[in-house]
mmCIF file of C-alpha atoms and ligand atoms in Angstrom:
data_model
loop_
_atom_site.group_PDB
_atom_site.id
_atom_site.type_symbol
_atom_site.label_atom_id
_atom_site.label_comp_id
_atom_site.label_asym_id
_atom_site.label_seq_id
_atom_site.Cartn_x
_atom_site.Cartn_y
_atom_site.Cartn_z
ATOM 1 C CA UNK A 1 16.860 31.980 138.051
ATOM 2 C CA UNK A 2 15.564 35.018 136.045
ATOM 3 C CA UNK A 3 17.898 38.043 136.270
ATOM 4 C CA UNK A 4 15.799 41.229 136.475
ATOM 5 C CA UNK A 5 17.473 44.457 135.331
ATOM 6 C CA UNK A 6 16.496 47.912 136.681
ATOM 7 C CA UNK A 7 14.335 49.642 134.059
ATOM 8 C CA UNK A 8 14.645 53.307 133.071
ATOM 9 C CA UNK A 9 11.181 54.070 134.458
ATOM 10 C CA UNK A 10 12.086 52.509 137.835
ATOM 11 C CA UNK A 11 15.374 54.442 137.829
ATOM 12 C CA UNK A 12 13.447 57.681 137.138
ATOM 13 C CA UNK A 13 10.829 56.867 139.808
ATOM 14 C CA UNK A 14 13.602 56.534 142.423
ATOM 15 C CA UNK A 15 15.161 59.788 141.178
ATOM 16 C CA UNK A 16 11.843 61.665 141.388
ATOM 17 C CA UNK A 17 11.106 60.284 144.877
ATOM 18 C CA UNK A 18 14.607 61.216 146.076
ATOM 19 C CA UNK A 19 13.950 64.759 144.827
ATOM 20 C CA UNK A 20 10.398 64.754 146.316
ATOM 21 C CA UNK A 21 9.038 65.527 142.873
ATOM 22 C CA UNK A 22 5.665 64.766 141.267
ATOM 23 C CA UNK A 23 4.843 62.005 138.790
ATOM 24 C CA UNK A 24 4.247 64.424 135.900
ATOM 25 C CA UNK A 25 7.801 63.959 134.566
ATOM 26 C CA UNK A 26 7.423 60.168 134.678
ATOM 27 C CA UNK A 27 4.304 60.429 132.502
ATOM 28 C CA UNK A 28 6.122 62.674 130.031
ATOM 29 C CA UNK A 29 9.136 60.339 129.835
ATOM 30 C CA UNK A 30 6.854 57.319 129.379
ATOM 31 C CA UNK A 31 5.517 59.082 126.263
ATOM 32 C CA UNK A 32 9.068 59.817 125.004
ATOM 33 C CA UNK A 33 10.096 56.178 125.543
ATOM 34 C CA UNK A 34 6.972 54.902 123.722
ATOM 35 C CA UNK A 35 7.760 57.230 120.801
ATOM 36 C CA UNK A 36 11.367 55.978 120.621
ATOM 37 C CA UNK A 37 10.252 52.338 120.557
ATOM 38 C CA UNK A 38 7.729 53.026 117.800
ATOM 39 C CA UNK A 39 10.297 54.981 115.707
ATOM 40 C CA UNK A 40 12.792 52.111 116.224
ATOM 41 C CA UNK A 41 10.206 49.607 114.940
ATOM 42 C CA UNK A 42 9.469 51.648 111.786
ATOM 43 C CA UNK A 43 13.184 52.206 111.132
ATOM 44 C CA UNK A 44 14.035 48.534 111.576
ATOM 45 C CA UNK A 45 11.258 47.556 109.103
ATOM 46 C CA UNK A 46 11.854 50.602 106.875
ATOM 47 C CA UNK A 47 13.591 48.798 104.008
ATOM 48 C CA UNK A 48 10.916 46.075 103.760
ATOM 49 C CA UNK A 49 8.044 48.582 104.067
ATOM 50 C CA UNK A 50 9.701 50.926 101.542
ATOM 51 C CA UNK A 51 9.937 53.791 104.053
ATOM 52 C CA UNK A 52 13.650 54.622 103.685
ATOM 53 C CA UNK A 53 13.221 56.837 100.632
ATOM 54 C CA UNK A 54 12.440 60.519 100.029
ATOM 55 C CA UNK A 55 9.026 61.902 101.014
ATOM 56 C CA UNK A 56 8.998 64.219 97.999
ATOM 57 C CA UNK A 57 8.813 67.442 100.081
ATOM 58 C CA UNK A 58 11.312 70.028 101.462
ATOM 59 C CA UNK A 59 11.434 71.067 105.142
ATOM 60 C CA UNK A 60 11.860 74.515 106.775
ATOM 61 C CA UNK A 61 15.612 74.103 106.450
ATOM 62 C CA UNK A 62 15.280 73.716 102.677
ATOM 63 C CA UNK A 63 16.337 70.057 102.909
ATOM 64 C CA UNK A 64 14.719 67.073 101.181
ATOM 65 C CA UNK A 65 12.498 65.335 103.726
ATOM 66 C CA UNK A 66 12.936 61.598 104.158
ATOM 67 C CA UNK A 67 9.743 59.506 104.502
ATOM 68 C CA UNK A 68 11.120 58.314 107.851
ATOM 69 C CA UNK A 69 11.506 61.950 109.044
ATOM 70 C CA UNK A 70 7.740 62.399 108.619
ATOM 71 C CA UNK A 71 6.921 59.043 110.235
ATOM 72 C CA UNK A 72 9.180 59.755 113.242
ATOM 73 C CA UNK A 73 7.712 63.267 113.601
ATOM 74 C CA UNK A 74 4.125 61.975 113.472
ATOM 75 C CA UNK A 75 4.901 59.281 116.083
ATOM 76 C CA UNK A 76 6.610 61.716 118.491
ATOM 77 C CA UNK A 77 3.779 64.250 118.194
ATOM 78 C CA UNK A 78 1.163 61.541 118.872
ATOM 79 C CA UNK A 79 2.742 60.343 122.136
ATOM 80 C CA UNK A 80 3.707 63.820 123.402
ATOM 81 C CA UNK A 81 0.158 65.101 122.789
ATOM 82 C CA UNK A 82 -1.420 62.036 124.450
ATOM 83 C CA UNK A 83 0.702 62.577 127.593
ATOM 84 C CA UNK A 84 -1.236 65.805 128.257
ATOM 85 C CA UNK A 85 1.933 67.121 129.932
ATOM 86 C CA UNK A 86 3.349 69.228 127.057
ATOM 87 C CA UNK A 87 2.636 72.971 126.712
ATOM 88 C CA UNK A 88 4.156 73.204 123.225
ATOM 89 C CA UNK A 89 6.801 71.395 121.200
ATOM 90 C CA UNK A 90 9.436 72.415 118.649
ATOM 91 C CA UNK A 91 10.252 69.769 116.025
ATOM 92 C CA UNK A 92 12.852 69.884 113.262
ATOM 93 C CA UNK A 93 10.106 68.692 110.908
ATOM 94 C CA UNK A 94 7.597 71.489 111.705
ATOM 95 C CA UNK A 95 8.224 75.173 110.921
ATOM 96 C CA UNK A 96 5.720 76.547 113.455
ATOM 97 C CA UNK A 97 5.898 75.771 117.168
ATOM 98 C CA UNK A 98 3.323 73.018 117.882
ATOM 99 C CA UNK A 99 0.835 74.045 120.602
ATOM 100 C CA UNK A 100 -0.391 71.118 122.750
ATOM 101 C CA UNK A 101 -1.831 71.513 126.276
ATOM 102 C CA UNK A 102 -0.945 75.237 126.516
ATOM 103 C CA UNK A 103 -3.002 75.943 129.650
ATOM 104 C CA UNK A 104 -2.528 72.659 131.587
ATOM 105 C CA UNK A 105 0.791 71.401 130.244
ATOM 106 C CA UNK A 106 3.900 71.477 132.439
ATOM 107 C CA UNK A 107 6.802 71.030 130.019
ATOM 108 C CA UNK A 108 8.269 72.385 126.789
ATOM 109 C CA UNK A 109 9.773 69.689 124.519
ATOM 110 C CA UNK A 110 12.263 70.446 121.734
ATOM 111 C CA UNK A 111 13.120 67.481 119.520
ATOM 112 C CA UNK A 112 14.708 66.157 116.329
ATOM 113 C CA UNK A 113 12.640 63.035 115.557
ATOM 114 C CA UNK A 114 15.242 61.515 113.225
ATOM 115 C CA UNK A 115 18.682 63.046 113.263
ATOM 116 C CA UNK A 116 21.272 61.970 110.670
ATOM 117 C CA UNK A 117 19.174 62.064 107.492
ATOM 118 C CA UNK A 118 22.128 61.108 105.265
ATOM 119 C CA UNK A 119 22.166 57.673 106.956
ATOM 120 C CA UNK A 120 18.445 56.913 106.564
ATOM 121 C CA UNK A 121 18.363 55.465 103.054
ATOM 122 C CA UNK A 122 21.149 53.036 104.097
ATOM 123 C CA UNK A 123 19.434 51.989 107.358
ATOM 124 C CA UNK A 124 22.521 53.196 109.259
ATOM 125 C CA UNK A 125 22.432 54.686 112.776
ATOM 126 C CA UNK A 126 20.293 57.784 113.272
ATOM 127 C CA UNK A 127 19.091 59.547 116.407
ATOM 128 C CA UNK A 128 15.961 60.780 118.222
ATOM 129 C CA UNK A 129 17.113 63.842 120.223
ATOM 130 C CA UNK A 130 15.019 65.716 122.809
ATOM 131 C CA UNK A 131 15.341 68.522 125.375
ATOM 132 C CA UNK A 132 12.828 69.240 128.163
ATOM 133 C CA UNK A 133 12.227 72.508 130.038
ATOM 134 C CA UNK A 134 9.588 73.293 132.661
ATOM 135 C CA UNK A 135 6.830 75.892 132.969
ATOM 136 C CA UNK A 136 7.492 78.800 135.349
ATOM 137 C CA UNK A 137 5.466 77.560 138.356
ATOM 138 C CA UNK A 138 6.416 80.539 140.524
ATOM 139 C CA UNK A 139 5.206 83.426 138.326
ATOM 140 C CA UNK A 140 3.650 84.310 134.947
ATOM 141 C CA UNK A 141 4.649 82.050 132.067
ATOM 142 C CA UNK A 142 5.777 83.999 128.952
ATOM 143 C CA UNK A 143 6.271 80.863 126.790
ATOM 144 C CA UNK A 144 9.753 82.073 125.792
ATOM 145 C CA UNK A 145 11.999 79.593 123.975
ATOM 146 C CA UNK A 146 14.257 78.026 126.604
ATOM 147 C CA UNK A 147 18.054 78.029 126.531
ATOM 148 C CA UNK A 148 19.941 74.832 127.392
ATOM 149 C CA UNK A 149 20.632 76.175 130.885
ATOM 150 C CA UNK A 150 16.855 76.158 131.511
ATOM 151 C CA UNK A 151 16.527 72.478 130.488
ATOM 152 C CA UNK A 152 15.689 69.988 133.265
ATOM 153 C CA UNK A 153 16.611 67.019 131.066
ATOM 154 C CA UNK A 154 17.907 66.096 127.598
ATOM 155 C CA UNK A 155 18.487 62.786 125.856
ATOM 156 C CA UNK A 156 19.106 60.812 122.710
ATOM 157 C CA UNK A 157 18.168 57.411 121.354
ATOM 158 C CA UNK A 158 20.627 55.908 118.866
ATOM 159 C CA UNK A 159 18.382 54.001 116.467
ATOM 160 C CA UNK A 160 18.395 51.091 115.670
ATOM 161 C CA UNK A 161 21.194 50.182 118.137
ATOM 162 C CA UNK A 162 18.733 50.451 121.068
ATOM 163 C CA UNK A 163 20.923 52.655 123.266
ATOM 164 C CA UNK A 164 19.365 55.534 125.193
ATOM 165 C CA UNK A 165 21.417 58.241 126.932
ATOM 166 C CA UNK A 166 19.895 60.943 129.122
ATOM 167 C CA UNK A 167 21.111 63.818 131.254
ATOM 168 C CA UNK A 168 19.173 64.966 134.345
ATOM 169 C CA UNK A 169 19.790 68.453 135.776
ATOM 170 C CA UNK A 170 22.478 68.202 138.499
ATOM 171 C CA UNK A 171 22.076 64.394 138.518
ATOM 172 C CA UNK A 172 24.441 63.228 135.787
ATOM 173 C CA UNK A 173 24.194 61.557 132.411
ATOM 174 C CA UNK A 174 23.075 57.927 132.273
ATOM 175 C CA UNK A 175 23.057 55.260 129.561
ATOM 176 C CA UNK A 176 20.453 52.500 129.150
ATOM 177 C CA UNK A 177 20.274 49.517 126.809
ATOM 178 C CA UNK A 178 17.191 47.972 125.197
ATOM 179 C CA UNK A 179 16.470 44.416 126.434
ATOM 180 C CA UNK A 180 14.567 41.581 124.764
ATOM 181 C CA UNK A 181 11.236 43.104 125.891
ATOM 182 C CA UNK A 182 12.163 46.500 124.278
ATOM 183 C CA UNK A 183 12.552 47.935 127.790
ATOM 184 C CA UNK A 184 15.470 50.340 128.438
ATOM 185 C CA UNK A 185 17.405 48.869 131.367
ATOM 186 C CA UNK A 186 20.694 48.814 133.355
ATOM 187 C CA UNK A 187 21.312 52.528 134.188
ATOM 188 C CA UNK A 188 25.074 53.263 133.836
ATOM 189 C CA UNK A 189 26.518 56.641 134.859
ATOM 190 C CA UNK A 190 28.556 58.232 132.028
ATOM 191 C CA UNK A 191 31.576 60.450 132.758
ATOM 192 C CA UNK A 192 33.895 61.617 129.979
ATOM 193 C CA UNK A 193 37.240 59.787 130.367
ATOM 194 C CA UNK A 194 40.094 61.979 131.641
ATOM 195 C CA UNK A 195 42.816 59.892 129.971
ATOM 196 C CA UNK A 196 43.584 61.271 126.462
ATOM 197 C CA UNK A 197 44.627 57.899 124.988
ATOM 198 C CA UNK A 198 41.043 57.064 123.888
ATOM 199 C CA UNK A 199 40.103 60.593 122.823
ATOM 200 C CA UNK A 200 38.786 61.040 119.284
ATOM 201 C CA UNK A 201 38.100 63.897 116.885
ATOM 202 C CA UNK A 202 34.832 63.856 114.874
ATOM 203 C CA UNK A 203 34.006 66.307 112.072
ATOM 204 C CA UNK A 204 33.148 66.257 108.349
ATOM 205 C CA UNK A 205 36.686 66.271 106.901
ATOM 206 C CA UNK A 206 35.295 67.125 103.450
ATOM 207 C CA UNK A 207 34.496 70.616 104.770
ATOM 208 C CA UNK A 208 37.797 71.323 106.543
ATOM 209 C CA UNK A 209 39.182 73.633 103.808
ATOM 210 C CA UNK A 210 36.004 75.711 104.152
ATOM 211 C CA UNK A 211 36.450 76.300 107.901
ATOM 212 C CA UNK A 212 37.904 79.538 109.287
ATOM 213 C CA UNK A 213 41.727 79.678 108.992
ATOM 214 C CA UNK A 214 42.181 79.489 112.805
ATOM 215 C CA UNK A 215 40.049 76.314 112.978
ATOM 216 C CA UNK A 216 41.963 74.707 110.077
ATOM 217 C CA UNK A 217 45.244 75.587 111.824
ATOM 218 C CA UNK A 218 44.084 73.977 115.104
ATOM 219 C CA UNK A 219 43.081 70.779 113.237
ATOM 220 C CA UNK A 220 46.470 70.642 111.430
ATOM 221 C CA UNK A 221 48.256 70.962 114.795
ATOM 222 C CA UNK A 222 46.161 68.426 116.692
ATOM 223 C CA UNK A 223 44.757 65.831 114.273
ATOM 224 C CA UNK A 224 47.682 63.408 114.641
ATOM 225 C CA UNK A 225 47.235 63.306 118.416
ATOM 226 C CA UNK A 226 43.774 61.661 118.296
ATOM 227 C CA UNK A 227 41.876 59.007 116.363
ATOM 228 C CA UNK A 228 39.385 60.324 113.785
ATOM 229 C CA UNK A 229 35.821 58.960 113.532
ATOM 230 C CA UNK A 230 32.758 60.372 111.685
ATOM 231 C CA UNK A 231 29.378 58.630 111.317
ATOM 232 C CA UNK A 232 27.552 61.607 109.817
ATOM 233 C CA UNK A 233 24.839 61.435 112.496
ATOM 234 C CA UNK A 234 25.249 63.679 115.563
ATOM 235 C CA UNK A 235 23.622 61.127 117.912
ATOM 236 C CA UNK A 236 26.020 58.363 116.843
ATOM 237 C CA UNK A 237 29.123 60.570 116.812
ATOM 238 C CA UNK A 238 28.323 62.097 120.218
ATOM 239 C CA UNK A 239 27.545 58.638 121.601
ATOM 240 C CA UNK A 240 31.165 57.702 120.836
ATOM 241 C CA UNK A 241 32.587 60.941 122.291
ATOM 242 C CA UNK A 242 30.728 60.320 125.582
ATOM 243 C CA UNK A 243 32.323 56.860 125.765
ATOM 244 C CA UNK A 244 35.860 57.610 124.507
ATOM 245 C CA UNK A 245 36.292 61.333 125.139
ATOM 246 C CA UNK A 246 37.583 63.852 122.634
ATOM 247 C CA UNK A 247 35.542 66.360 120.642
ATOM 248 C CA UNK A 248 32.779 66.464 118.024
ATOM 249 C CA UNK A 249 32.747 69.691 116.028
ATOM 250 C CA UNK A 250 30.562 71.174 113.303
ATOM 251 C CA UNK A 251 32.328 74.488 112.651
ATOM 252 C CA UNK A 252 31.004 77.408 110.646
ATOM 253 C CA UNK A 253 31.550 76.926 106.923
ATOM 254 C CA UNK A 254 32.884 80.286 105.705
ATOM 255 C CA UNK A 255 34.760 79.795 102.410
ATOM 256 C CA UNK A 256 33.200 76.875 100.585
ATOM 257 C CA UNK A 257 34.016 76.797 96.833
ATOM 258 C CA UNK A 258 30.229 76.740 96.285
ATOM 259 C CA UNK A 259 29.077 79.871 98.194
ATOM 260 C CA UNK A 260 25.574 78.379 98.494
ATOM 261 C CA UNK A 261 27.098 75.779 100.836
ATOM 262 C CA UNK A 262 28.514 78.365 103.223
ATOM 263 C CA UNK A 263 27.084 78.246 106.746
ATOM 264 C CA UNK A 264 28.639 81.232 108.582
ATOM 265 C CA UNK A 265 26.339 80.662 111.570
ATOM 266 C CA UNK A 266 26.925 76.854 111.557
ATOM 267 C CA UNK A 267 24.641 73.986 110.384
ATOM 268 C CA UNK A 268 23.292 72.253 113.460
ATOM 269 C CA UNK A 269 20.131 73.537 115.166
ATOM 270 C CA UNK A 270 20.554 75.110 118.601
ATOM 271 C CA UNK A 271 17.362 74.016 120.386
ATOM 272 C CA UNK A 272 17.047 70.310 119.501
ATOM 273 C CA UNK A 273 20.598 69.337 118.477
ATOM 274 C CA UNK A 274 23.354 71.517 120.012
ATOM 275 C CA UNK A 275 21.652 72.293 123.369
ATOM 276 C CA UNK A 276 20.648 68.630 123.778
ATOM 277 C CA UNK A 277 24.185 67.235 123.426
ATOM 278 C CA UNK A 278 25.638 70.222 125.352
ATOM 279 C CA UNK A 279 23.333 69.454 128.328
ATOM 280 C CA UNK A 280 24.269 65.752 128.410
ATOM 281 C CA UNK A 281 27.936 66.702 127.975
ATOM 282 C CA UNK A 282 27.840 69.095 130.970
ATOM 283 C CA UNK A 283 26.247 66.413 133.156
ATOM 284 C CA UNK A 284 29.026 64.031 132.012
ATOM 285 C CA UNK A 285 31.757 66.497 133.016
ATOM 286 C CA UNK A 286 32.357 68.019 129.570
ATOM 287 C CA UNK A 287 31.813 71.338 127.783
ATOM 288 C CA UNK A 288 30.200 72.739 124.609
ATOM 289 C CA UNK A 289 30.846 76.093 122.884
ATOM 290 C CA UNK A 290 30.129 77.915 119.634
ATOM 291 C CA UNK A 291 32.836 79.484 117.444
ATOM 292 C CA UNK A 292 32.615 82.765 119.350
ATOM 293 C CA UNK A 293 33.595 80.956 122.542
ATOM 294 C CA UNK A 294 30.058 81.282 123.978
ATOM 295 C CA UNK A 295 28.878 78.223 126.010
ATOM 296 C CA UNK A 296 26.052 76.591 124.013
ATOM 297 C CA UNK A 297 23.880 76.280 127.144
ATOM 298 C CA UNK A 298 24.007 80.087 127.639
ATOM 299 C CA UNK A 299 22.714 80.906 124.149
ATOM 300 C CA UNK A 300 19.154 82.291 124.378
ATOM 301 C CA UNK A 301 17.201 81.103 121.305
ATOM 302 C CA UNK A 302 15.508 83.871 119.279
ATOM 303 C CA UNK A 303 14.034 81.497 116.668
ATOM 304 C CA UNK A 304 12.982 77.826 117.074
ATOM 305 C CA UNK A 305 15.150 76.593 114.178
ATOM 306 C CA UNK A 306 18.179 78.846 114.585
ATOM 307 C CA UNK A 307 21.565 77.291 113.822
ATOM 308 C CA UNK A 308 24.894 77.485 115.619
ATOM 309 C CA UNK A 309 28.444 76.209 115.247
ATOM 310 C CA UNK A 310 29.227 73.424 117.745
ATOM 311 C CA UNK A 311 32.306 72.200 119.599
ATOM 312 C CA UNK A 312 31.359 69.592 122.229
ATOM 313 C CA UNK A 313 33.255 67.051 124.294
ATOM 314 C CA UNK A 314 36.146 66.826 126.782
ATOM 315 C CA UNK A 315 36.506 70.161 128.610
ATOM 316 C CA UNK A 316 40.285 70.492 128.062
ATOM 317 C CA UNK A 317 39.987 69.967 124.305
ATOM 318 C CA UNK A 318 37.046 72.351 123.838
ATOM 319 C CA UNK A 319 38.838 74.970 125.948
ATOM 320 C CA UNK A 320 42.009 74.396 123.894
ATOM 321 C CA UNK A 321 40.358 75.030 120.519
ATOM 322 C CA UNK A 322 38.456 77.992 122.048
ATOM 323 C CA UNK A 323 41.892 79.597 122.649
ATOM 324 C CA UNK A 324 42.222 79.655 118.848
ATOM 325 C CA UNK A 325 38.840 81.418 118.294
HETATM 326 P P1 FBP B 401 19.582 66.272 110.130
HETATM 327 O O1 FBP B 401 18.952 66.339 111.456
HETATM 328 O O2 FBP B 401 18.831 67.011 109.077
HETATM 329 O O3 FBP B 401 19.958 64.908 109.754
HETATM 330 O O4 FBP B 401 20.990 67.088 110.191
HETATM 331 C C1 FBP B 401 21.852 66.977 111.159
HETATM 332 C C2 FBP B 401 23.038 66.106 110.770
HETATM 333 O O5 FBP B 401 22.691 65.038 109.966
HETATM 334 C C3 FBP B 401 23.741 65.640 112.029
HETATM 335 O O6 FBP B 401 23.216 64.495 112.556
HETATM 336 C C4 FBP B 401 25.156 65.388 111.542
HETATM 337 O O7 FBP B 401 26.095 65.579 112.565
HETATM 338 C C5 FBP B 401 25.321 66.421 110.426
HETATM 339 O O8 FBP B 401 24.001 66.884 110.077
HETATM 340 C C6 FBP B 401 25.955 65.803 109.224
HETATM 341 O O9 FBP B 401 26.163 66.834 108.326
HETATM 342 P P2 FBP B 401 27.141 66.609 107.066
HETATM 343 O O10 FBP B 401 26.474 65.598 106.201
HETATM 344 O O11 FBP B 401 27.243 67.989 106.482
HETATM 345 O O12 FBP B 401 28.431 66.136 107.618
#
């Protein structure tokens, strides 16, 4: 007897029908899923094909570009363009906004094609992060960059583990697993666990002496209460937080011994990293803030690649550290 699992696309079809919505979003998500599969294939074969090294160029953020960053970007752009549903896209690997079907498109897509660059050359877990917002169908469309609160969906693929997690506006955050046919199946609703016994803290401990005094003091006071885990890839670290609870944080770096390494406004990018995990976290019953105590989803982006500090996870813990801000 063959056991058939519910696929992501069937899950989304039911969701769209329940909401009496069109098929446009299904076509867009089919493109995103195809891109994720293709990126997974190139990452899994990266070592043998010699694609896990440097590309020899520097991106808008002034960081060395990995060959896989370029490959993942190229793949995502191909499928998003071919869907015909995208007005424009913002990618971590492209300084300018990428116009697509500006007149006929229906969605804005903000994405990080391969998050967790420091893990690439080792073939360790990385992520494909994306956020989706919709055209103003009621009035004139000014093409403004959307805040997380204007997203209709956001998700992440942890590559190469084959897990896909996605939040849908007012419909929760759901996890899917890749089956033997490379289909994402078995939708499982994710809610951050209330019980503190599994909660974890996740941050780059090497930077802790460069955080603001108040943040260092909060860590000193709380670090023995929770387990500590850090993968060095937001997608992987947030994947754990969604399952076990706790908090991932990438604070502002304000007094690093090497001033060039200071990041007073934070490191992670608002539109395709922080807002993406903040959206999924809200739909899973959690919270995300910056170091000024402003909810990440409320931050209106002025620039496509602007950075922010990030505290995301179990509401009580994020609210607790926000008391210290
Ligand atoms: P990239 O998208 O360029 O990889 O940067 C983001 C990131 O790698 C996150 O995935 C991760 O949480 C963080 O930077 C790791 O930074 P650090 O190496 O400073 O701890």
